[in-house]
Tab-separated table of C-alpha atoms in Angstrom:
chain	number	residue	atom	x	y	z
H	1	MET	CA	159.318	21.560	-153.760
H	2	ALA	CA	156.216	19.895	-152.310
H	3	GLU	CA	152.588	19.632	-153.328
H	4	LEU	CA	149.574	20.192	-151.108
H	5	ARG	CA	146.970	17.611	-152.131
H	6	MET	CA	143.239	17.398	-151.563
H	7	PRO	CA	143.088	15.348	-148.343
H	8	SER	CA	140.629	12.636	-147.441
H	9	LEU	CA	138.348	14.093	-144.788
H	10	GLY	CA	136.427	10.903	-144.118
H	11	ALA	CA	136.110	7.293	-145.204
H	12	ASP	CA	133.366	8.179	-147.681
H	13	MET	CA	134.992	11.262	-149.232
H	14	GLU	CA	135.918	10.941	-152.912
H	15	HIS	CA	136.252	14.598	-153.914
H	16	GLY	CA	136.147	18.116	-152.500
H	17	LYS	CA	135.599	21.678	-153.690
H	18	VAL	CA	137.921	24.527	-152.725
H	19	VAL	CA	135.647	27.347	-151.554
H	20	GLU	CA	138.220	29.682	-149.993
H	21	TRP	CA	141.989	30.133	-149.838
H	22	LEU	CA	143.155	31.254	-146.389
H	23	VAL	CA	146.659	32.097	-147.672
H	24	LYS	CA	148.069	33.594	-150.857
H	25	PRO	CA	151.155	32.947	-153.017
H	26	GLY	CA	154.190	34.262	-151.156
H	27	ASP	CA	152.866	33.466	-147.671
H	28	TYR	CA	155.126	31.490	-145.344
H	29	VAL	CA	153.238	28.580	-143.738
H	30	HIS	CA	154.126	26.191	-140.954
H	31	LYS	CA	152.945	22.615	-140.443
H	32	GLY	CA	149.406	22.767	-139.105
H	33	ASP	CA	148.583	26.217	-140.461
H	34	LEU	CA	145.122	26.465	-142.037
H	35	VAL	CA	145.458	27.075	-145.764
H	36	ALA	CA	142.057	26.455	-147.381
H	37	ALA	CA	138.370	25.761	-146.776
H	38	VAL	CA	137.006	22.718	-148.608
H	39	ASP	CA	133.371	21.824	-149.200
H	40	THR	CA	132.662	18.088	-149.041
H	41	ASP	CA	129.349	16.318	-149.452
H	42	LYS	CA	128.848	16.768	-145.703
H	43	THR	CA	130.151	20.164	-144.625
H	44	VAL	CA	132.777	22.871	-145.135
H	45	MET	CA	136.078	22.089	-143.420
H	46	ASP	CA	139.390	23.857	-142.991
H	47	ILE	CA	142.470	21.970	-144.161
H	48	GLU	CA	145.986	22.510	-142.914
H	49	SER	CA	149.434	22.389	-144.477
H	50	PHE	CA	151.530	19.284	-143.965
H	51	GLN	CA	154.718	21.060	-145.031
H	52	GLU	CA	156.579	24.158	-143.938
H	53	GLY	CA	157.615	26.659	-146.560
H	54	VAL	CA	156.389	29.319	-148.947
H	55	VAL	CA	153.164	29.028	-150.948
H	56	ALA	CA	154.367	29.137	-154.563
H	57	GLU	CA	151.115	28.884	-156.517
H	58	PHE	CA	147.588	27.542	-156.489
H	59	LEU	CA	146.902	24.640	-158.835
H	60	VAL	CA	143.094	24.850	-158.648
H	61	ASP	CA	140.736	27.809	-158.648
H	62	ILE	CA	138.069	28.608	-156.083
H	63	GLY	CA	134.976	26.596	-156.978
H	64	ASP	CA	136.921	23.731	-158.584
H	65	THR	CA	135.915	20.220	-157.501
H	66	VAL	CA	138.782	17.708	-157.585
H	67	ASP	CA	139.330	14.103	-156.493
H	68	VAL	CA	141.036	13.194	-153.226
H	69	GLY	CA	144.809	13.171	-153.740
H	70	THR	CA	144.794	15.824	-156.491
H	71	PRO	CA	147.509	18.507	-156.041
H	72	ILE	CA	145.872	21.832	-155.204
H	73	ALA	CA	148.923	24.007	-154.389
H	74	ARG	CA	152.724	24.017	-154.530
H	75	ILE	CA	154.880	24.832	-151.502
H	76	THR	CA	158.605	25.619	-151.831
H	77	ALA	CA	161.202	25.290	-149.110
H	78	THR	CA	162.517	28.856	-149.462
H	79	PRO	CA	161.400	32.137	-151.058
H	80	ALA	CA	164.241	31.798	-153.577
H	81	GLU	CA	162.418	28.899	-155.246
H	82	LEU	CA	159.297	30.960	-155.922
H	83	GLN	CA	158.179	31.104	-159.525
H	84	PRO	CA	155.861	33.704	-161.069
H	85	SER	CA	152.241	32.757	-160.508
H	86	PRO	CA	149.101	33.992	-162.260
H	87	PRO	CA	147.192	36.945	-160.796
H	88	LEU	CA	144.950	36.129	-157.854
H	89	THR	CA	141.195	36.138	-158.185
H	90	SER	CA	139.113	38.501	-156.126
H	91	ASN	CA	137.954	35.597	-153.940
H	92	THR	CA	141.338	34.974	-152.368
H	93	PHE	CA	141.696	35.670	-148.688
H	94	SER	CA	143.706	38.899	-148.579
H	95	PRO	CA	144.001	41.782	-151.021
H	96	ASP	CA	147.508	42.712	-149.921
H	97	ALA	CA	150.117	42.265	-152.623
H	98	ARG	CA	152.905	41.630	-150.153
H	99	SER	CA	153.087	39.049	-147.377
H	100	PRO	CA	155.684	38.112	-144.744
H	101	LEU	CA	158.067	35.385	-145.855
H	102	ALA	CA	159.388	34.874	-142.327
H	103	PRO	CA	162.839	33.483	-143.222
H	104	LYS	CA	164.851	31.726	-140.562
H	105	GLU	CA	167.426	34.545	-140.462
H	106	PRO	CA	166.427	38.226	-140.787
H	107	THR	CA	167.340	39.732	-144.128
H	108	PRO	CA	169.740	42.695	-143.711
H	109	ALA	CA	168.114	45.998	-144.512
H	110	HIS	CA	169.090	49.632	-144.359
H	111	PRO	CA	168.524	50.876	-140.790
H	112	GLY	CA	165.167	52.557	-140.478
H	113	SER	CA	163.990	51.498	-143.907
H	114	PRO	CA	160.363	50.439	-144.325
H	115	ALA	CA	161.413	47.104	-145.754
H	116	GLY	CA	163.449	46.335	-142.638
H	117	ASP	CA	160.444	47.050	-140.437
H	118	VAL	CA	158.170	44.801	-142.456
H	119	GLU	CA	160.711	42.005	-142.346
H	120	GLU	CA	160.340	41.888	-138.555
H	121	ALA	CA	156.528	41.903	-138.710
H	122	GLY	CA	154.300	38.897	-138.954
H	123	LYS	CA	156.041	36.445	-136.584
H	124	ALA	CA	153.307	34.658	-134.646
H	125	ALA	CA	152.470	31.265	-133.185
H	126	PRO	CA	149.884	29.119	-135.050
H	127	PRO	CA	147.066	29.868	-132.535
H	128	VAL	CA	147.649	33.596	-132.959
H	129	ARG	CA	147.707	33.286	-136.768
H	130	HIS	CA	144.460	31.302	-136.583
H	131	LEU	CA	142.870	34.031	-134.440
H	132	ALA	CA	144.099	36.695	-136.853
H	133	HIS	CA	142.555	34.839	-139.784
H	134	ALA	CA	139.246	34.443	-137.944
H	135	LEU	CA	139.188	38.188	-137.229
H	136	GLY	CA	140.317	39.156	-140.715
H	137	VAL	CA	143.686	40.640	-139.721
H	138	ASP	CA	146.910	40.278	-141.731
H	139	VAL	CA	149.625	39.459	-139.180
H	140	GLY	CA	152.214	40.534	-141.745
H	141	ARG	CA	151.124	44.142	-141.164
H	142	ILE	CA	151.351	44.022	-137.372
H	143	ARG	CA	154.497	44.856	-135.402
H	144	GLY	CA	154.465	42.435	-132.482
H	145	SER	CA	155.012	43.383	-128.853
H	146	GLY	CA	156.126	39.915	-127.782
H	147	PRO	CA	159.665	38.531	-127.384
H	148	GLY	CA	161.720	39.108	-130.507
H	149	GLY	CA	158.887	41.097	-132.069
H	150	GLU	CA	156.460	38.146	-132.048
H	151	VAL	CA	152.809	39.045	-132.619
H	152	THR	CA	150.629	38.218	-129.603
H	153	ARG	CA	146.888	37.773	-129.172
H	154	ALA	CA	146.715	41.257	-127.645
H	155	ASP	CA	148.379	42.707	-130.751
H	156	VAL	CA	145.768	41.065	-132.976
H	157	GLU	CA	142.906	42.276	-130.799
H	158	ARG	CA	144.305	45.825	-130.815
H	159	ALA	CA	144.617	45.646	-134.596
H	160	VAL	CA	140.921	44.813	-134.854
H	161	ALA	CA	139.907	47.609	-132.498
H	162	GLY	CA	142.144	50.290	-134.003
H	163	PRO	CA	140.618	52.746	-136.519
H	164	GLY	CA	141.894	52.826	-140.079
H	165	THR	CA	145.170	50.957	-140.340
H	166	GLU	CA	145.640	48.284	-137.673
H	167	ALA	CA	147.328	49.450	-134.505
H	168	GLY	CA	150.970	48.558	-134.562
H	169	ALA	CA	150.975	47.820	-138.256
H	170	ALA	CA	154.270	47.864	-140.031
H	171	PRO	CA	154.841	50.589	-142.656
H	172	ALA	CA	153.904	49.643	-146.175
H	173	ALA	CA	156.687	48.335	-148.366
H	174	VAL	CA	158.012	50.489	-151.190
H	175	GLY	CA	155.681	50.316	-154.166
H	176	GLU	CA	152.885	48.657	-152.206
H	177	VAL	CA	149.373	49.914	-152.887
H	178	PRO	CA	147.525	50.410	-149.598
H	179	ALA	CA	144.190	48.686	-149.236
H	180	GLU	CA	141.148	50.916	-149.449
H	181	PRO	CA	139.439	51.640	-146.123
H	182	GLY	CA	136.381	49.655	-147.157
H	183	GLU	CA	138.605	46.747	-148.091
H	184	ARG	CA	140.293	46.738	-144.675
H	185	ALA	CA	136.981	46.917	-142.859
H	186	SER	CA	135.474	44.047	-144.798
H	187	HIS	CA	138.406	41.819	-143.918
H	188	ARG	CA	138.001	42.517	-140.211
H	189	VAL	CA	134.513	41.023	-140.131
H	190	ARG	CA	134.453	37.637	-138.462
H	191	SER	CA	132.268	35.273	-140.464
H	192	SER	CA	132.118	31.780	-141.922
H	193	PRO	CA	132.781	31.015	-145.611
H	194	LEU	CA	129.083	30.187	-145.999
H	195	ALA	CA	128.084	33.629	-144.689
H	196	ARG	CA	130.667	35.364	-146.896
H	197	ARG	CA	129.534	33.523	-150.016
H	198	LEU	CA	125.880	34.268	-149.263
H	199	ALA	CA	126.712	37.957	-148.690
H	200	ALA	CA	128.492	38.069	-152.053
H	201	GLU	CA	125.501	36.446	-153.783
H	202	LEU	CA	123.035	38.894	-152.246
H	203	GLY	CA	125.257	41.986	-152.545
H	204	VAL	CA	125.446	42.598	-148.782
H	205	GLU	CA	128.378	44.401	-147.109
H	206	LEU	CA	129.492	42.273	-144.149
H	207	GLN	CA	130.907	45.261	-142.243
H	208	ALA	CA	127.392	46.755	-142.091
H	209	ILE	CA	125.990	43.688	-140.294
H	210	THR	CA	126.019	43.137	-136.538
H	211	GLY	CA	126.934	39.499	-135.961
H	212	THR	CA	125.023	37.307	-133.524
H	213	GLY	CA	127.344	34.293	-133.708
H	214	PRO	CA	130.209	33.319	-131.374
H	215	ALA	CA	132.427	36.334	-130.540
H	216	GLY	CA	130.203	38.515	-132.729
H	217	ALA	CA	130.689	36.468	-135.889
H	218	VAL	CA	128.300	37.135	-138.754
H	219	THR	CA	126.137	34.082	-139.471
H	220	GLU	CA	124.056	33.081	-142.473
H	221	GLU	CA	120.933	34.161	-140.576
H	222	ASP	CA	122.447	37.613	-139.982
H	223	VAL	CA	123.108	38.008	-143.713
H	224	LEU	CA	119.569	36.959	-144.622
H	225	ALA	CA	118.095	39.288	-142.015
H	226	ALA	CA	119.997	42.215	-143.557
H	227	VAL	CA	118.312	41.745	-146.950
H	228	PRO	CA	114.777	42.994	-147.621
H	229	PRO	CA	112.581	39.943	-148.312
H	230	ARG	CA	111.540	41.099	-151.776
H	231	GLU	CA	115.164	41.476	-152.834
H	232	ARG	CA	116.237	37.998	-151.819
H	233	ALA	CA	114.855	36.023	-154.730
H	234	PRO	CA	116.078	36.637	-158.285
H	235	ARG	CA	113.379	37.611	-160.808
H	236	GLU	CA	113.656	34.355	-162.684
H	237	LEU	CA	112.776	32.463	-159.519
H	238	GLN	CA	109.882	34.720	-158.583
H	239	ALA	CA	107.885	33.670	-161.670
H	240	ASP	CA	107.974	29.955	-160.933
H	241	LYS	CA	107.737	30.235	-157.161
H	242	PRO	CA	105.581	27.304	-155.995
H	243	ALA	CA	102.521	27.794	-153.837
H	244	GLU	CA	103.312	27.684	-150.136
H	245	ALA	CA	102.636	24.325	-148.558
H	246	PRO	CA	101.032	24.089	-145.122
H	247	PRO	CA	103.528	23.820	-142.242
H	248	SER	CA	104.725	20.320	-141.413
H	249	PRO	CA	103.243	18.924	-138.204
H	250	VAL	CA	106.714	17.654	-137.262
H	251	GLN	CA	108.824	20.754	-137.730
H	252	ALA	CA	107.827	24.320	-138.549
H	253	PRO	CA	109.708	25.965	-141.420
H	254	GLU	CA	112.359	28.529	-140.554
H	255	PRO	CA	111.098	32.090	-141.020
H	256	GLU	CA	112.273	34.367	-143.809
H	257	VAL	CA	114.339	31.828	-145.737
H	258	SER	CA	114.741	32.945	-149.326
H	259	PRO	CA	113.866	30.598	-152.189
H	260	PRO	CA	117.408	30.425	-153.600
H	261	ARG	CA	118.887	29.726	-150.185
H	262	GLY	CA	116.220	27.160	-149.440
H	263	ARG	CA	116.913	25.409	-152.722
H	264	LYS	CA	120.606	25.418	-152.032
H	265	ASP	CA	120.069	23.936	-148.567
H	266	THR	CA	117.711	21.315	-150.001
H	267	GLY	CA	120.287	20.321	-152.595
H	268	LYS	CA	123.001	20.166	-149.945
H	269	ALA	CA	120.816	18.030	-147.704
H	270	GLU	CA	120.002	15.657	-150.561
H	271	THR	CA	123.694	15.320	-151.448
H	272	LEU	CA	124.575	14.712	-147.813
H	273	ARG	CA	121.793	12.155	-147.483
H	274	GLN	CA	123.059	10.319	-150.572
H	275	ALA	CA	126.610	10.284	-149.203
H	276	ILE	CA	125.452	8.974	-145.819
H	277	GLY	CA	123.218	6.382	-147.479
H	278	ALA	CA	126.060	5.095	-149.668
H	279	LEU	CA	128.399	4.801	-146.687
H	280	MET	CA	125.827	3.094	-144.473
H	281	SER	CA	124.959	0.669	-147.279
H	282	ARG	CA	128.626	-0.203	-147.583
H	283	SER	CA	128.881	-0.581	-143.802
H	284	LYS	CA	125.970	-3.033	-143.605
H	285	LYS	CA	127.341	-5.066	-146.509
H	286	GLU	CA	130.932	-5.275	-145.301
H	287	ILE	CA	130.694	-5.192	-141.487
H	288	PRO	CA	129.098	-8.116	-139.590
H	289	HIS	CA	127.222	-6.088	-136.972
H	290	TYR	CA	126.071	-7.420	-133.627
H	291	TYR	CA	123.925	-5.462	-131.193
H	292	LEU	CA	123.691	-5.283	-127.404
H	293	SER	CA	121.733	-3.068	-125.028
H	294	THR	CA	121.560	-2.399	-121.315
H	295	THR	CA	119.656	-0.043	-119.010
H	296	LEU	CA	121.977	2.352	-117.188
H	297	ASP	CA	121.287	3.198	-113.544
H	298	LEU	CA	121.689	7.002	-113.501
H	299	ALA	CA	120.445	7.668	-109.962
H	300	ALA	CA	123.906	8.488	-108.592
H	301	ALA	CA	124.944	10.419	-111.705
H	302	MET	CA	121.822	12.613	-111.778
H	303	ALA	CA	121.932	13.329	-108.031
H	304	TRP	CA	125.610	14.327	-108.259
H	305	MET	CA	125.027	16.490	-111.350
H	306	GLN	CA	122.070	18.327	-109.801
H	307	ALA	CA	124.094	19.062	-106.658
H	308	ALA	CA	127.072	20.266	-108.704
H	309	ASN	CA	124.901	22.507	-110.889
H	310	GLN	CA	123.531	24.339	-107.853
H	311	GLN	CA	127.031	25.734	-107.313
H	312	ARG	CA	127.469	26.799	-110.959
H	313	PRO	CA	126.179	29.667	-113.079
H	314	VAL	CA	123.581	28.685	-115.667
H	315	SER	CA	126.038	29.073	-118.549
H	316	SER	CA	128.432	26.447	-117.166
H	317	ARG	CA	126.037	23.830	-115.838
H	318	LEU	CA	126.539	20.222	-116.815
H	319	VAL	CA	124.072	18.120	-118.786
H	320	PRO	CA	123.627	14.325	-118.692
H	321	SER	CA	125.247	13.985	-122.126
H	322	ALA	CA	128.574	15.154	-120.712
H	323	LEU	CA	128.622	12.343	-118.150
H	324	LEU	CA	127.563	9.758	-120.736
H	325	LEU	CA	130.261	10.875	-123.200
H	326	LYS	CA	133.012	10.880	-120.574
H	327	ALA	CA	132.032	7.430	-119.289
H	328	THR	CA	132.041	6.099	-122.865
H	329	ALA	CA	135.503	7.537	-123.546
H	330	LEU	CA	136.939	5.993	-120.374
H	331	ALA	CA	135.326	2.622	-121.128
H	332	ALA	CA	136.722	2.702	-124.685
H	333	LYS	CA	140.192	3.274	-123.239
H	334	GLU	CA	139.811	0.225	-121.003
H	335	VAL	CA	138.214	-2.014	-123.661
H	336	PRO	CA	140.392	-1.307	-126.732
H	337	ASP	CA	138.475	-3.759	-128.957
H	338	MET	CA	135.868	-0.998	-129.354
H	339	ASN	CA	138.309	1.789	-130.142
H	340	GLY	CA	140.173	1.795	-133.438
H	341	PHE	CA	139.994	0.998	-137.145
H	342	PHE	CA	139.551	-2.104	-139.288
H	343	THR	CA	141.610	-1.541	-142.440
H	344	LYS	CA	143.365	-3.834	-144.922
H	345	GLY	CA	141.813	-6.904	-143.341
H	346	ALA	CA	143.097	-6.257	-139.825
H	347	PHE	CA	142.137	-4.322	-136.711
H	348	GLN	CA	144.367	-1.571	-135.399
H	349	ALA	CA	143.534	-0.391	-131.895
H	350	SER	CA	143.959	3.310	-131.221
H	351	ALA	CA	146.009	4.536	-128.277
H	352	ALA	CA	143.953	7.746	-128.181
H	353	VAL	CA	140.197	8.014	-127.761
H	354	HIS	CA	138.802	10.470	-130.304
H	355	LEU	CA	135.091	10.393	-129.588
H	356	GLY	CA	132.934	11.080	-132.655
H	357	VAL	CA	129.735	12.907	-131.696
H	358	ALA	CA	126.764	12.833	-134.076
H	359	VAL	CA	125.571	16.406	-134.790
H	360	ALA	CA	122.382	17.284	-136.691
H	361	LEU	CA	122.988	20.037	-139.260
H	362	ARG	CA	120.583	22.915	-139.881
H	363	HIS	CA	120.076	22.052	-143.548
H	364	GLY	CA	119.524	18.364	-142.745
H	365	GLY	CA	121.767	15.354	-142.343
H	366	LEU	CA	124.381	14.423	-139.783
H	367	VAL	CA	128.109	14.722	-139.271
H	368	ALA	CA	130.162	13.106	-136.505
H	369	PRO	CA	133.263	15.198	-135.744
H	370	ALA	CA	135.681	14.106	-133.031
H	371	LEU	CA	136.282	15.286	-129.496
H	372	HIS	CA	140.011	14.606	-129.398
H	373	ASP	CA	141.456	12.731	-126.400
H	374	ALA	CA	138.030	12.717	-124.777
H	375	ASP	CA	139.167	10.343	-122.026
H	376	THR	CA	141.651	12.948	-120.732
H	377	LEU	CA	139.213	15.883	-120.624
H	378	THR	CA	137.560	17.067	-117.444
H	379	LEU	CA	133.778	17.350	-117.541
H	380	ASP	CA	134.038	21.136	-117.852
H	381	GLU	CA	136.552	20.862	-120.704
H	382	LEU	CA	134.380	18.281	-122.420
H	383	MET	CA	131.329	20.559	-122.139
H	384	ASP	CA	133.238	23.542	-123.551
H	385	GLN	CA	134.679	21.563	-126.443
H	386	LEU	CA	131.317	19.969	-127.187
H	387	ARG	CA	129.618	23.390	-127.451
H	388	ASP	CA	132.420	24.657	-129.692
H	389	LEU	CA	132.345	21.533	-131.882
H	390	VAL	CA	128.574	21.656	-132.394
H	391	GLY	CA	128.680	25.374	-133.185
H	392	ARG	CA	131.446	25.008	-135.766
H	393	ALA	CA	129.826	21.935	-137.304
H	394	ARG	CA	126.613	23.864	-137.939
H	395	ALA	CA	128.553	26.905	-139.184
H	396	GLY	CA	130.619	24.788	-141.594
H	397	ARG	CA	133.975	25.427	-139.871
H	398	LEU	CA	135.187	21.945	-138.974
H	399	GLN	CA	138.817	20.963	-139.406
H	400	ARG	CA	140.156	17.981	-141.326
H	401	ALA	CA	141.307	16.009	-138.280
H	402	GLU	CA	137.942	16.387	-136.565
H	403	MET	CA	136.230	14.536	-139.409
H	404	ALA	CA	138.977	12.100	-140.409
H	405	ASP	CA	140.063	10.487	-137.153
H	406	PRO	CA	137.167	9.612	-134.763
H	407	THR	CA	137.969	6.209	-133.253
H	408	ILE	CA	134.454	5.451	-131.941
H	409	THR	CA	131.165	7.300	-132.455
H	410	VAL	CA	128.344	8.156	-130.036
H	411	THR	CA	124.816	9.160	-131.027
H	412	ASN	CA	122.392	10.549	-128.469
H	413	LEU	CA	118.771	11.008	-129.517
H	414	GLY	CA	117.376	11.326	-126.017
H	415	ASP	CA	116.598	15.012	-126.525
H	416	LEU	CA	114.149	13.974	-129.254
H	417	GLY	CA	112.353	11.568	-126.950
H	418	VAL	CA	113.923	8.424	-128.431
H	419	GLU	CA	114.348	5.723	-125.803
H	420	SER	CA	116.871	3.543	-127.671
H	421	VAL	CA	118.883	3.803	-130.888
H	422	TYR	CA	120.785	1.081	-132.726
H	423	GLY	CA	123.297	2.784	-134.973
H	424	VAL	CA	125.189	1.662	-138.066
H	425	ILE	CA	128.961	1.560	-137.657
H	426	TYR	CA	130.880	4.299	-139.454
H	427	PRO	CA	133.748	2.518	-141.281
H	428	PRO	CA	136.607	2.047	-140.707
H	429	GLN	CA	135.537	2.325	-137.045
H	430	VAL	CA	134.404	-0.860	-135.299
H	431	ALA	CA	131.763	0.340	-132.817
H	432	MET	CA	128.962	2.841	-132.286
H	433	VAL	CA	127.253	3.649	-128.985
H	434	GLY	CA	123.690	4.968	-128.738
H	435	PHE	CA	122.003	6.660	-125.778
H	436	GLY	CA	118.287	7.182	-125.320
H	437	LYS	CA	116.211	9.544	-123.212
H	438	VAL	CA	116.863	9.793	-119.476
H	439	LEU	CA	113.615	8.668	-117.840
H	440	GLU	CA	112.282	8.066	-114.364
H	441	GLN	CA	111.545	4.340	-114.175
H	442	PRO	CA	110.439	1.812	-111.555
H	443	TRP	CA	113.584	0.178	-110.188
H	444	ALA	CA	113.937	-2.812	-107.877
H	445	HIS	CA	117.036	-2.835	-105.643
H	446	ASN	CA	117.748	-5.154	-102.714
H	447	GLY	CA	114.122	-6.207	-102.639
H	448	MET	CA	112.857	-2.633	-102.567
H	449	LEU	CA	110.929	-0.976	-105.368
H	450	GLY	CA	111.477	2.693	-106.105
H	451	ILE	CA	111.808	5.295	-108.851
H	452	ARG	CA	115.201	6.018	-110.438
H	453	HIS	CA	116.601	7.887	-113.398
H	454	ALA	CA	117.704	5.471	-116.115
H	455	ALA	CA	118.587	5.415	-119.799
H	456	ILE	CA	119.059	2.689	-122.391
H	457	ALA	CA	122.563	2.329	-123.845
H	458	THR	CA	123.082	0.313	-127.023
H	459	LEU	CA	126.193	-0.965	-128.765
H	460	SER	CA	126.650	-1.759	-132.441
H	461	ALA	CA	129.973	-3.567	-132.859
H	462	ASP	CA	132.054	-5.352	-135.497
H	463	HIS	CA	132.062	-9.147	-135.060
H	464	ARG	CA	135.390	-9.379	-136.907
H	465	VAL	CA	137.037	-7.608	-133.977
H	466	SER	CA	134.986	-8.432	-130.872
H	467	ASP	CA	132.153	-10.580	-129.633
H	468	GLY	CA	129.275	-10.371	-127.177
H	469	LEU	CA	131.568	-11.016	-124.210
H	470	ARG	CA	133.752	-7.975	-124.925
H	471	GLY	CA	130.790	-5.867	-125.975
H	472	GLY	CA	128.938	-6.720	-122.774
H	473	ARG	CA	131.995	-5.850	-120.725
H	474	PHE	CA	132.189	-2.486	-122.466
H	475	LEU	CA	128.562	-1.575	-121.677
H	476	ALA	CA	128.920	-2.831	-118.118
H	477	ARG	CA	131.993	-0.649	-117.646
H	478	ILE	CA	130.055	2.443	-118.764
H	479	ASP	CA	127.430	1.665	-116.127
H	480	GLU	CA	130.088	1.115	-113.448
H	481	LEU	CA	131.780	4.440	-114.192
H	482	LEU	CA	128.466	6.291	-113.897
H	483	GLN	CA	128.017	5.007	-110.348
H	484	LYS	CA	130.977	7.210	-109.308
H	485	PRO	CA	130.275	10.437	-111.224
H	486	GLY	CA	132.611	12.501	-109.051
H	487	GLU	CA	135.555	10.516	-110.431
H	488	LEU	CA	134.739	11.061	-114.114
């Protein structure tokens, strides 16, 4: 018997709220399987199981906020240890009463019996189970076409495309009540927890909405667009609706945002801002910061990138940020004093470079999820993962590891016109790198004056771990790597 506990999803996290269960009692889970979505002060993140076994019962309800370390579910080693659990709420992930237990050895069954068929269904690798969850398909009802009856990606995709019952689905077990057609359709809609919760609040059927997100996913904007404006605000909020303020000269308001949603976003932004402020206050009090800056010569990098982009379609062209991030990851690998954690009074260097990237959220505030093993990624892989990471961060679909284990953080405000940024270190990390806008500047070289692309790079580092000599070497190494962009 093991307990799944509310994990710490960041140095500043003290509690979390369970907003969605991605499994149900009776499901067999493997290590790394996603089991729940948790709302922190920063964003909504998926958490995974650290044990393998059968989900016995939930110890907290959807909407409950509990401290880090609090048990939220029980997992047993075998189905035999299952104990009766209370009825599920309507907010749980799947309406099916039965789920695959996936024992190590197949349970004997009468040849040709429905139960025997179901016993063979539902075997799938973690990536396939993750895809099935994202598409709203129960792998336990799919008969796989892979080796040994394993469910493949193609099986999941066919199940989504098939009318009525999923293609290849196993026969229903004896006594099982089939899901209503509307129920099945609603669970095939790809959407984020935020979009599903908003749809429930506004009484919108997700299956009636055409998604505009990645792979056709329904976004919060799609849900809002499907609701007539006059039906978005409850009556009690219409009476005290404040007079509209003139648009801000800095940023125009988003169109057609309902009062209740706007208030929710404002509250979320304020909570996030308070959490960030508390952590940054702690960082400045506890970490002896020192700051360095240098101007990067980007002439070679920009010329190489422009030549490479001429051979690429628009959708796969590189941007300067990709080169800056890759150079930073490689430099962090070579100068380990910048890459790791200061905990319990000592520094622990990290063998891997998990590059935290600051991302601005739509409702305000910042998060800095990690690009894992950034030093080993090609520029194309880094670009793809960066797009995916930013999209999921803004949709509230980050995973625990992406928020909990960045080893060094980069912030790039060049797109906003900022020429230099001196960041505050995110504890327990020991360094933060800032990049400003890429500008054409006068540049003297070998007695000749010309115009070159350049950008200011800054370093905020922990004086308990390094000093100006090591910090200067780190910034110089970034500049050196950018002089040979073809080798990044």
